[in-house]
Amino acid sequence: MYARIYSGTVHGIEGMMVAVEVDLANGLPQFDVVGLGGSAIKEARNRVRAALRNGGFQFPLQRITVNLAPADLRKEGSAFDLAMALGILLASGQIPQREQPALILGELTLDGSLRAVPGVLPILLTAKREGFTHVILPEGNRAEAELVDLTVLPAADLGEAVGQWTTSRPIEAHMEKINERKGQIIPRDSLHQESGHDFRDVIGQAAVKRGLEVAAAGFHNVLLIGPPGSGKTLLANCLPSIMPKMSIDESFDVTKVYSIAGQLPESGGLLTDRPFRAPHHTITQVALVGGGAHTARPGECSLAHCGILFLDEMPEFSRHVLEVLRQPLESGCVTIARAKQVFTYPARFLLVGSMNPCPCGFYGTRNQQDCTCTLQQIQRYRSRLSGPLLDRIDIHLEVPRVPVELLGERRIEEPSEAIRSRVEQARAVQHVRYSQRSHFPFNSGMNGEELRLHARLDQEGQELLRLAFETMGLSARAYDRILRVARTIADLECAEQVEAGHVAEAIRYRAFDRTHTIS
């Protein structure tokens, strides 16, 4: 007796359909799973056997062979448990064939209950493209599944899953909840939620706030350089509050990554806040960019997609860890190669780093007399950030300590909402300018042809940039990044052409280049 049921798995950022074939044959009782499954799939034999018996069903005392096709691609996870169980029931004649094919996902416990599984959203998006109309999955994945235009049949245990299999439409109580939730999904104006930090709470630092406004408007990477206690971490935490609202497409992309990583909140549903990831400096290369022994998983770079990756005290990170950022900063994605598979994850994030001017933190400040670092120690500390990595950071901002007089005044500062409105206006200009691009319509992604077309300088601007190039020892990449930042500054001022004043401000944002020589 033979039966076929469809399930799914994740390959990189996309879902992949898997046919779960079940064959019952005469012979000594045996349960084999083939098709290049991982350890969790091999262990599914015991979970399925116990769940069927404890759920009130008969486990066939025959030779059971389950094949997961295509058999040449490795599969991991426990999402095939429910499909195997239903396949055995179908092959043994305990349940009838279903009129409408349905995708089956879910992990079984020994008592037959169903547990939520990761990666549901990308699997269902692929299933919809391939013509599936119904999906049976755990109750815990229902909110995530309802983001896709499919008929969702949630179940709490194996018995309910069998009930959903034998019906052609959702149970009425479930359908009412689904319709209620679908009416509340993703209104475009409510995609942004206020964060807990606001620039109105940051005293002083007008120049730094301006630099972060430019960074948010053009999606430029930022490095904050300043002594301890100057507010670098607070400023970085306030940056999400001036970032534009996520579009529906961006929200789906972010939700897919978090679904694959198993980091969706228990409430499920679409993620509407831009990610803000701040890993500890002891993080490994694999944890930062993604990877794994057999199948890859997204790292912090991908979890920060469409949002911010904040590396506090960047020189404290391992140099090998920092250097792996170079590829995602350039390409906006992470490619992980394994023996038989290649995984690609999106990683288009805004990098924000912070560092002290020296190991003790007081070099170049009003308390410089307290600095105990030698010139060699300072050089060694700063050299932890390589030249190629610094070239990929568009804006370097010096963050001085706030004078005590300003702290005492506690004057009202400009709120993030006002800054965000200017950022959104500048981004709207870029969306129109780069409307022919398929993705990433921001100034920081301008190529050489676009620089010549949209960032053309007059004679005064060219002379100013030439002088900066010679005196600061800039690389060709840094030269182009100054032009990109200048274009963003012009957009914030609603200027058609990039003028000398815009170039001058962009040059000021290369603080690390201006202070690379210790004297």
Coordinates of C-alpha atoms in Angstrom, one line a residue:
M1 CA 0.0 0.0 0.0
Y2 CA 1.3 3.4 -1.0
A3 CA 0.5 7.0 -0.2
R4 CA 1.9 10.4 -1.0
I5 CA 1.5 13.5 1.1
Y6 CA 3.2 16.9 0.6
S7 CA 5.2 18.8 3.2
G8 CA 8.0 21.4 3.0
T9 CA 11.3 22.6 4.2
V10 CA 13.5 25.6 3.9
H11 CA 16.5 25.9 1.5
G12 CA 18.3 29.2 2.3
I13 CA 15.7 31.9 2.4
E14 CA 13.2 30.1 0.1
G15 CA 10.8 27.3 0.8
M16 CA 11.0 23.9 -1.0
M17 CA 8.2 21.4 -1.5
V18 CA 8.9 17.8 -0.3
A19 CA 6.9 14.8 -1.2
V20 CA 6.5 12.4 1.7
E21 CA 6.0 8.9 0.2
V22 CA 4.9 6.1 2.5
D23 CA 5.0 2.4 1.5
L24 CA 3.6 -0.4 3.6
A25 CA 4.8 -3.9 2.7
N26 CA 4.6 -7.4 4.3
G27 CA 7.5 -8.5 6.3
L28 CA 9.1 -8.0 9.7
P29 CA 7.9 -4.8 11.4
Q30 CA 10.3 -2.1 10.6
F31 CA 10.2 1.7 10.1
D32 CA 12.8 3.3 7.8
V33 CA 13.1 6.9 6.7
V34 CA 15.2 7.6 3.6
G35 CA 15.8 10.7 1.5
L36 CA 18.9 12.3 3.1
G37 CA 17.2 13.4 6.4
G38 CA 19.1 14.8 9.4
S39 CA 19.1 13.4 12.9
A40 CA 15.8 15.1 13.9
I41 CA 14.1 13.3 10.9
K42 CA 15.6 10.0 11.8
E43 CA 14.3 10.4 15.4
A44 CA 10.8 11.1 14.0
R45 CA 10.2 7.4 13.8
N46 CA 9.9 7.1 17.5
R47 CA 7.8 10.3 17.8
V48 CA 5.4 9.2 15.0
R49 CA 5.0 5.7 16.4
A50 CA 4.2 6.9 20.0
A51 CA 1.9 9.7 18.7
L52 CA -0.2 7.3 16.6
R53 CA -0.6 4.9 19.5
N54 CA -1.3 7.5 22.2
G55 CA -3.7 9.4 19.8
G56 CA -6.0 6.4 19.5
F57 CA -4.8 5.1 16.1
Q58 CA -3.3 1.8 15.0
F59 CA 0.4 1.6 14.1
P60 CA 0.8 -0.9 11.3
L61 CA 2.9 -3.9 12.2
Q62 CA 4.4 -4.0 8.7
R63 CA 7.5 -2.9 7.0
I64 CA 7.1 0.9 6.7
T65 CA 9.3 2.9 4.3
V66 CA 9.1 6.7 4.2
N67 CA 10.9 8.5 1.4
L68 CA 11.4 12.3 1.4
A69 CA 11.7 13.4 -2.2
P70 CA 13.8 14.9 -3.7
A71 CA 16.2 12.5 -2.1
D72 CA 19.4 14.3 -3.1
L73 CA 18.9 17.4 -1.0
R74 CA 19.5 17.3 2.7
K75 CA 16.6 18.0 5.0
E76 CA 16.6 19.0 8.6
G77 CA 14.1 19.7 11.3
S78 CA 10.9 18.1 12.8
A79 CA 8.3 19.6 10.4
F80 CA 7.8 16.3 8.6
D81 CA 6.4 14.5 11.7
L82 CA 2.7 15.2 11.0
A83 CA 3.1 14.4 7.3
M84 CA 4.6 11.0 8.1
A85 CA 1.9 10.2 10.6
L86 CA -0.9 11.1 8.2
G87 CA 0.9 9.3 5.4
I88 CA 0.9 6.1 7.4
L89 CA -2.8 6.5 8.3
L90 CA -3.6 7.1 4.6
A91 CA -1.5 4.1 3.4
S92 CA -3.0 1.8 6.0
G93 CA -6.6 2.9 5.1
Q94 CA -7.4 4.5 8.5
I95 CA -8.2 7.8 6.8
P96 CA -9.6 8.5 3.3
Q97 CA -7.8 10.3 0.4
R98 CA -8.4 14.0 0.5
E99 CA -10.3 15.7 -2.3
Q100 CA -8.1 18.8 -2.3
P101 CA -4.4 18.3 -1.8
A102 CA -3.0 20.0 1.4
L103 CA 0.4 20.9 2.6
I104 CA 1.2 19.2 6.0
L105 CA 3.6 20.7 8.5
G106 CA 4.1 20.1 12.2
E107 CA 6.1 18.4 14.9
L108 CA 4.5 15.7 17.0
T109 CA 5.0 15.0 20.7
L110 CA 4.7 11.6 22.2
D111 CA 1.1 12.1 23.3
G112 CA 0.1 13.3 19.8
S113 CA 0.1 17.1 20.5
L114 CA 1.5 19.4 17.8
R115 CA 4.3 21.8 18.3
A116 CA 5.0 24.9 16.1
V117 CA 7.9 24.6 13.7
P118 CA 10.2 27.3 12.2
G119 CA 10.2 28.5 8.5
V120 CA 6.5 28.3 7.9
L121 CA 6.2 31.6 6.0
P122 CA 8.7 30.9 3.2
I123 CA 7.4 27.4 2.8
L124 CA 3.8 28.6 2.4
L125 CA 4.8 31.3 0.0
T126 CA 6.4 28.7 -2.2
A127 CA 3.4 26.4 -1.8
K128 CA 1.1 29.1 -3.0
R129 CA 3.2 29.6 -6.1
E130 CA 3.0 25.9 -6.8
G131 CA -0.7 25.8 -6.6
F132 CA -1.5 24.6 -3.1
T133 CA -4.7 26.0 -1.6
H134 CA -4.9 24.4 1.9
V135 CA -2.4 23.8 4.7
I136 CA -2.6 21.8 7.9
L137 CA -0.3 22.9 10.6
P138 CA 0.0 23.4 14.4
E139 CA -2.1 26.0 16.1
G140 CA 1.1 27.8 17.2
N141 CA 1.9 28.6 13.5
R142 CA -1.5 29.9 12.6
A143 CA -0.8 33.6 12.9
E144 CA 2.2 33.3 10.7
A145 CA 0.4 31.1 8.1
E146 CA -2.5 33.6 7.8
L147 CA -0.1 36.1 6.2
V148 CA -0.3 33.9 3.0
D149 CA -3.5 33.7 1.0
L150 CA -4.1 30.1 1.7
T151 CA -6.9 28.2 3.6
V152 CA -5.3 27.6 7.0
L153 CA -6.4 24.5 8.9
P154 CA -4.8 24.7 12.3
A155 CA -4.8 21.8 14.7
A156 CA -3.7 21.3 18.3
D157 CA -3.0 17.6 18.1
L158 CA -3.0 14.6 15.8
G159 CA -6.7 14.0 16.3
E160 CA -7.6 17.5 15.2
A161 CA -5.2 17.2 12.2
V162 CA -7.0 14.1 11.1
G163 CA -10.3 15.9 11.4
Q164 CA -9.0 18.8 9.3
W165 CA -7.7 16.3 6.7
T166 CA -11.1 14.7 6.3
T167 CA -12.9 18.0 5.9
S168 CA -12.8 20.2 2.8
R169 CA -13.0 23.5 4.6
P170 CA -11.9 25.0 7.9
I171 CA -13.8 24.4 11.1
E172 CA -16.2 27.3 11.6
A173 CA -14.7 28.5 14.9
H174 CA -11.2 28.6 13.2
M175 CA -12.6 30.3 10.1
E176 CA -14.2 33.1 12.1
K177 CA -10.9 33.8 13.9
I178 CA -9.0 33.7 10.6
N179 CA -11.3 36.2 8.9
E180 CA -11.1 38.5 12.0
R181 CA -7.3 38.5 11.9
K182 CA -7.1 38.9 8.1
G183 CA -9.1 42.1 8.4
Q184 CA -6.4 43.5 10.7
I185 CA -3.3 42.5 8.7
I186 CA -0.7 45.1 7.6
P187 CA -2.4 48.4 7.1
R188 CA 0.4 50.4 5.4
D189 CA 0.2 53.4 7.8
S190 CA 0.7 51.2 10.9
L191 CA 3.9 49.4 9.8
H192 CA 6.0 51.5 12.2
Q193 CA 5.9 51.4 15.9
E194 CA 7.6 53.9 18.2
S195 CA 10.7 52.5 19.8
G196 CA 11.6 53.2 23.4
H197 CA 14.3 55.8 22.5
D198 CA 13.8 59.3 21.1
F199 CA 16.3 62.0 20.0
R200 CA 14.4 64.4 22.2
D201 CA 16.1 62.6 25.2
V202 CA 19.6 63.3 23.8
I203 CA 21.0 66.5 25.2
G204 CA 23.2 68.4 22.8
Q205 CA 25.2 66.5 20.1
A206 CA 23.5 68.5 17.3
A207 CA 26.3 67.6 14.8
V208 CA 26.1 63.9 15.6
K209 CA 22.3 63.9 15.2
R210 CA 22.7 65.6 11.9
G211 CA 25.1 62.9 10.8
L212 CA 22.8 60.1 11.9
E213 CA 19.9 61.9 10.0
V214 CA 22.1 61.8 6.8
A215 CA 22.9 58.1 7.5
A216 CA 19.2 57.2 7.9
A217 CA 18.2 59.2 4.8
G218 CA 20.7 57.5 2.4
F219 CA 21.2 54.2 4.3
H220 CA 24.9 55.0 5.0
N221 CA 27.0 53.0 7.4
V222 CA 28.2 54.9 10.5
L223 CA 31.1 54.8 12.9
L224 CA 30.8 56.8 16.2
I225 CA 34.1 57.8 17.8
G226 CA 34.1 59.3 21.2
P227 CA 35.1 58.9 24.9
P228 CA 33.2 56.8 27.4
G229 CA 30.0 58.4 28.6
S230 CA 29.6 60.7 25.6
G231 CA 26.3 59.0 24.5
K232 CA 27.4 56.8 21.6
T233 CA 25.2 53.8 22.7
L234 CA 22.2 56.1 23.4
L235 CA 22.6 57.7 20.0
A236 CA 22.7 54.4 18.2
N237 CA 19.7 53.1 20.1
C238 CA 17.8 56.3 19.0
L239 CA 18.6 55.7 15.3
P240 CA 15.6 53.3 14.7
S241 CA 13.2 56.0 15.7
I242 CA 14.1 58.1 12.7
M243 CA 14.2 55.3 10.2
P244 CA 11.4 55.3 7.7
K245 CA 8.5 52.9 8.0
M246 CA 9.0 49.4 6.6
S247 CA 7.1 48.6 3.4
I248 CA 5.0 45.5 3.1
D249 CA 7.7 43.8 1.0
E250 CA 10.4 44.6 3.6
S251 CA 8.2 43.3 6.4
F252 CA 7.7 40.0 4.6
D253 CA 11.4 39.7 3.9
V254 CA 12.3 40.3 7.6
T255 CA 9.5 38.0 8.8
K256 CA 10.8 35.2 6.5
V257 CA 14.3 35.5 8.0
Y258 CA 13.0 35.4 11.6
S259 CA 10.7 32.5 10.8
I260 CA 13.6 30.5 9.4
A261 CA 15.7 31.3 12.4
G262 CA 12.9 30.4 14.8
Q263 CA 12.9 33.8 16.4
L264 CA 9.3 35.0 15.6
P265 CA 7.4 36.1 18.7
E266 CA 4.8 33.8 20.2
S267 CA 2.0 36.0 18.9
G268 CA 3.3 35.3 15.3
G269 CA 2.2 37.5 12.5
L270 CA 4.1 40.0 10.4
L271 CA 7.1 41.9 11.9
T272 CA 6.6 45.6 11.5
D273 CA 9.5 47.1 13.4
R274 CA 12.9 47.5 11.7
P275 CA 15.3 45.0 13.3
F276 CA 17.9 46.4 15.7
R277 CA 20.6 43.8 16.5
A278 CA 23.4 44.4 18.9
P279 CA 25.5 41.3 19.3
H280 CA 28.2 41.0 22.1
H281 CA 31.8 41.4 21.1
T282 CA 32.5 37.7 21.8
I283 CA 30.3 36.6 18.8
T284 CA 31.8 34.1 16.3
Q285 CA 31.9 34.3 12.6
V286 CA 29.2 31.8 12.1
A287 CA 26.9 33.5 14.6
L288 CA 27.5 36.8 12.8
V289 CA 27.0 35.9 9.1
G290 CA 25.2 32.5 9.5
G291 CA 26.1 28.9 8.9
G292 CA 26.1 25.6 10.6
A293 CA 27.4 22.1 10.4
H294 CA 25.0 20.5 7.9
T295 CA 22.4 23.1 7.1
A296 CA 22.9 26.8 7.3
R297 CA 20.9 29.2 9.5
P298 CA 20.8 33.0 9.3
G299 CA 23.2 35.0 11.4
E300 CA 23.0 38.4 12.9
C301 CA 23.7 40.1 9.6
S302 CA 20.6 38.5 8.1
L303 CA 18.5 39.1 11.3
A304 CA 19.4 42.8 10.9
H305 CA 18.1 42.8 7.2
C306 CA 16.3 46.1 6.5
G307 CA 17.3 47.3 9.9
I308 CA 20.4 48.2 12.0
L309 CA 23.4 46.1 13.1
F310 CA 25.0 47.8 16.0
L311 CA 28.5 46.8 17.0
D312 CA 29.3 48.5 20.3
E313 CA 33.0 48.9 20.9
M314 CA 34.0 47.6 17.5
P315 CA 37.7 47.2 18.2
E316 CA 36.9 44.6 20.9
F317 CA 35.4 42.3 18.3
S318 CA 37.8 39.7 16.8
R319 CA 39.4 41.1 13.6
H320 CA 38.5 37.9 11.8
V321 CA 34.8 38.4 12.8
L322 CA 34.9 42.0 11.6
E323 CA 36.4 41.1 8.2
V324 CA 33.6 38.8 7.3
L325 CA 31.3 41.9 7.2
R326 CA 33.0 43.1 4.0
Q327 CA 31.0 40.9 1.6
P328 CA 27.5 41.6 3.0
L329 CA 28.3 45.3 3.3
E330 CA 29.1 45.3 -0.5
S331 CA 26.6 42.8 -1.9
G332 CA 23.7 43.0 0.6
C333 CA 23.6 39.2 1.0
V334 CA 25.5 36.3 2.6
T335 CA 26.4 33.3 0.6
I336 CA 27.3 30.1 2.6
A337 CA 28.7 27.2 0.6
R338 CA 28.5 23.6 1.9
A339 CA 29.6 20.4 0.2
K340 CA 26.4 19.8 -1.8
Q341 CA 24.4 23.0 -1.2
V342 CA 24.8 26.8 -1.4
F343 CA 22.7 29.0 0.8
T344 CA 22.1 32.7 0.2
Y345 CA 20.5 34.9 2.9
P346 CA 19.6 38.6 2.5
A347 CA 21.8 40.9 4.6
R348 CA 21.1 44.5 3.6
F349 CA 21.6 46.3 6.9
L350 CA 22.8 49.7 8.1
L351 CA 26.0 49.1 10.1
V352 CA 26.5 51.3 13.2
G353 CA 29.7 50.9 15.1
S354 CA 31.2 52.7 18.1
M355 CA 34.7 53.0 19.5
N356 CA 36.8 55.0 21.8
P357 CA 39.6 57.2 20.5
C358 CA 42.2 55.1 22.4
P359 CA 42.2 52.0 24.7
C360 CA 41.5 54.2 27.9
G361 CA 39.1 56.5 26.0
F362 CA 40.5 59.9 26.9
Y363 CA 42.8 60.7 24.0
G364 CA 41.9 63.9 22.3
T365 CA 39.4 65.0 24.9
R366 CA 39.5 67.8 27.5
N367 CA 40.7 65.1 29.9
Q368 CA 43.6 64.1 27.7
Q369 CA 46.0 64.5 30.5
D370 CA 44.3 61.5 32.1
C371 CA 45.2 59.4 29.0
T372 CA 47.8 56.8 29.9
C373 CA 48.1 55.2 26.4
T374 CA 51.2 55.3 24.4
L375 CA 51.2 56.2 20.7
Q376 CA 51.9 52.6 19.9
Q377 CA 49.0 51.4 22.0
I378 CA 46.7 53.9 20.3
Q379 CA 47.9 52.9 16.8
R380 CA 47.4 49.2 17.6
Y381 CA 43.9 49.9 19.0
R382 CA 42.8 51.8 15.9
S383 CA 44.4 49.3 13.5
R384 CA 41.9 46.6 14.7
L385 CA 39.6 48.2 12.2
S386 CA 41.2 47.5 8.8
G387 CA 41.4 50.0 6.0
P388 CA 39.0 48.0 3.7
L389 CA 36.4 47.8 6.4
L390 CA 36.7 51.5 7.2
D391 CA 36.3 52.3 3.5
R392 CA 32.9 50.6 3.6
I393 CA 31.7 52.9 6.4
D394 CA 30.4 56.1 4.8
I395 CA 30.2 58.3 7.8
H396 CA 32.6 58.7 10.7
L397 CA 31.3 60.9 13.5
E398 CA 33.2 62.3 16.5
V399 CA 31.0 62.2 19.6
P400 CA 32.3 64.7 22.2
R401 CA 31.3 64.7 25.8
V402 CA 28.3 67.0 26.5
P403 CA 29.2 70.1 28.6
V404 CA 27.8 70.0 32.1
E405 CA 26.1 73.4 31.4
L406 CA 23.9 71.7 28.8
L407 CA 23.1 68.8 31.1
G408 CA 21.9 71.3 33.7
E409 CA 19.7 73.2 31.3
R410 CA 17.7 70.1 30.1
R411 CA 16.3 72.1 27.2
I412 CA 13.8 70.6 24.8
E413 CA 15.5 68.9 21.9
E414 CA 14.0 68.1 18.4
P415 CA 12.0 64.9 18.6
S416 CA 12.6 61.9 16.4
E417 CA 9.3 62.3 14.6
A418 CA 10.4 65.7 13.1
I419 CA 13.7 64.2 12.0
R420 CA 12.0 61.1 10.5
S421 CA 9.7 63.3 8.4
R422 CA 12.8 64.8 6.7
V423 CA 14.4 61.4 6.3
E424 CA 11.2 60.0 4.6
Q425 CA 11.1 63.0 2.3
A426 CA 14.7 62.4 1.2
R427 CA 14.0 58.7 0.7
A428 CA 11.0 59.5 -1.4
V429 CA 13.2 61.4 -3.8
Q430 CA 15.6 58.5 -4.0
H431 CA 12.8 56.0 -4.7
V432 CA 11.8 58.1 -7.7
R433 CA 15.4 58.5 -8.9
Y434 CA 16.2 54.8 -8.7
S435 CA 12.8 53.6 -9.8
Q436 CA 14.4 51.4 -12.4
R437 CA 16.3 49.4 -9.7
S438 CA 14.8 46.1 -8.7
H439 CA 15.9 46.6 -5.1
F440 CA 17.7 49.0 -2.7
P441 CA 16.7 52.4 -4.0
F442 CA 19.2 54.4 -1.8
N443 CA 22.1 56.7 -2.5
S444 CA 24.5 54.4 -0.7
G445 CA 24.0 51.9 -3.4
M446 CA 24.9 54.2 -6.4
N447 CA 27.2 52.6 -8.9
G448 CA 29.8 54.5 -11.1
E449 CA 27.3 55.4 -13.8
E450 CA 24.8 56.7 -11.3
L451 CA 27.4 58.7 -9.6
R452 CA 28.3 60.4 -12.8
L453 CA 24.7 61.0 -13.6
H454 CA 23.3 62.1 -10.2
A455 CA 26.3 63.4 -8.2
R456 CA 28.0 65.6 -10.8
L457 CA 30.0 68.3 -9.1
D458 CA 30.7 71.9 -10.2
Q459 CA 34.3 73.3 -10.4
E460 CA 34.3 74.4 -6.8
G461 CA 33.1 71.0 -5.5
Q462 CA 35.6 69.1 -7.6
E463 CA 38.5 71.3 -6.3
L464 CA 37.3 70.8 -2.7
L465 CA 37.1 67.0 -3.1
R466 CA 40.5 66.9 -4.9
L467 CA 42.1 68.7 -2.0
A468 CA 40.5 66.4 0.5
F469 CA 41.6 63.4 -1.4
E470 CA 45.2 64.5 -1.4
T471 CA 45.5 65.8 2.2
M472 CA 43.5 62.9 3.8
G473 CA 45.0 60.1 1.7
L474 CA 41.6 58.7 0.7
S475 CA 41.1 55.6 -1.3
A476 CA 39.0 55.5 -4.5
R477 CA 36.2 53.8 -2.6
A478 CA 36.2 56.5 0.1
Y479 CA 36.1 59.2 -2.7
D480 CA 32.9 57.6 -4.1
R481 CA 31.4 57.3 -0.7
I482 CA 31.9 61.0 0.0
L483 CA 30.0 61.7 -3.3
R484 CA 27.2 59.4 -2.2
V485 CA 26.9 61.1 1.2
A486 CA 26.9 64.5 -0.5
R487 CA 24.1 63.4 -2.7
T488 CA 22.1 62.5 0.4
I489 CA 22.8 65.8 2.0
A490 CA 21.5 67.5 -1.2
D491 CA 18.4 65.4 -1.1
L492 CA 17.7 66.4 2.5
E493 CA 17.8 70.0 1.3
C494 CA 15.7 69.3 -1.7
A495 CA 18.6 70.4 -4.0
E496 CA 18.8 69.2 -7.6
Q497 CA 22.6 69.5 -7.9
V498 CA 25.3 68.5 -5.4
E499 CA 27.0 71.8 -4.4
A500 CA 30.3 72.6 -2.7
G501 CA 28.6 73.0 0.6
H502 CA 27.2 69.5 0.5
V503 CA 30.7 68.1 -0.4
A504 CA 32.2 70.0 2.5
E505 CA 29.7 68.5 5.0
A506 CA 30.3 65.0 3.6
I507 CA 34.1 65.5 4.0
R508 CA 33.5 66.4 7.7
Y509 CA 31.9 63.0 8.1
R510 CA 35.3 61.3 7.5
A511 CA 36.6 61.9 11.0
F512 CA 38.6 58.7 11.2
D513 CA 40.4 59.6 7.9
R514 CA 41.2 63.1 9.3
T515 CA 42.7 61.8 12.5
H516 CA 44.4 58.6 11.2
T517 CA 47.8 60.1 11.9
I518 CA 48.6 60.2 15.7
S519 CA 50.8 63.1 16.7

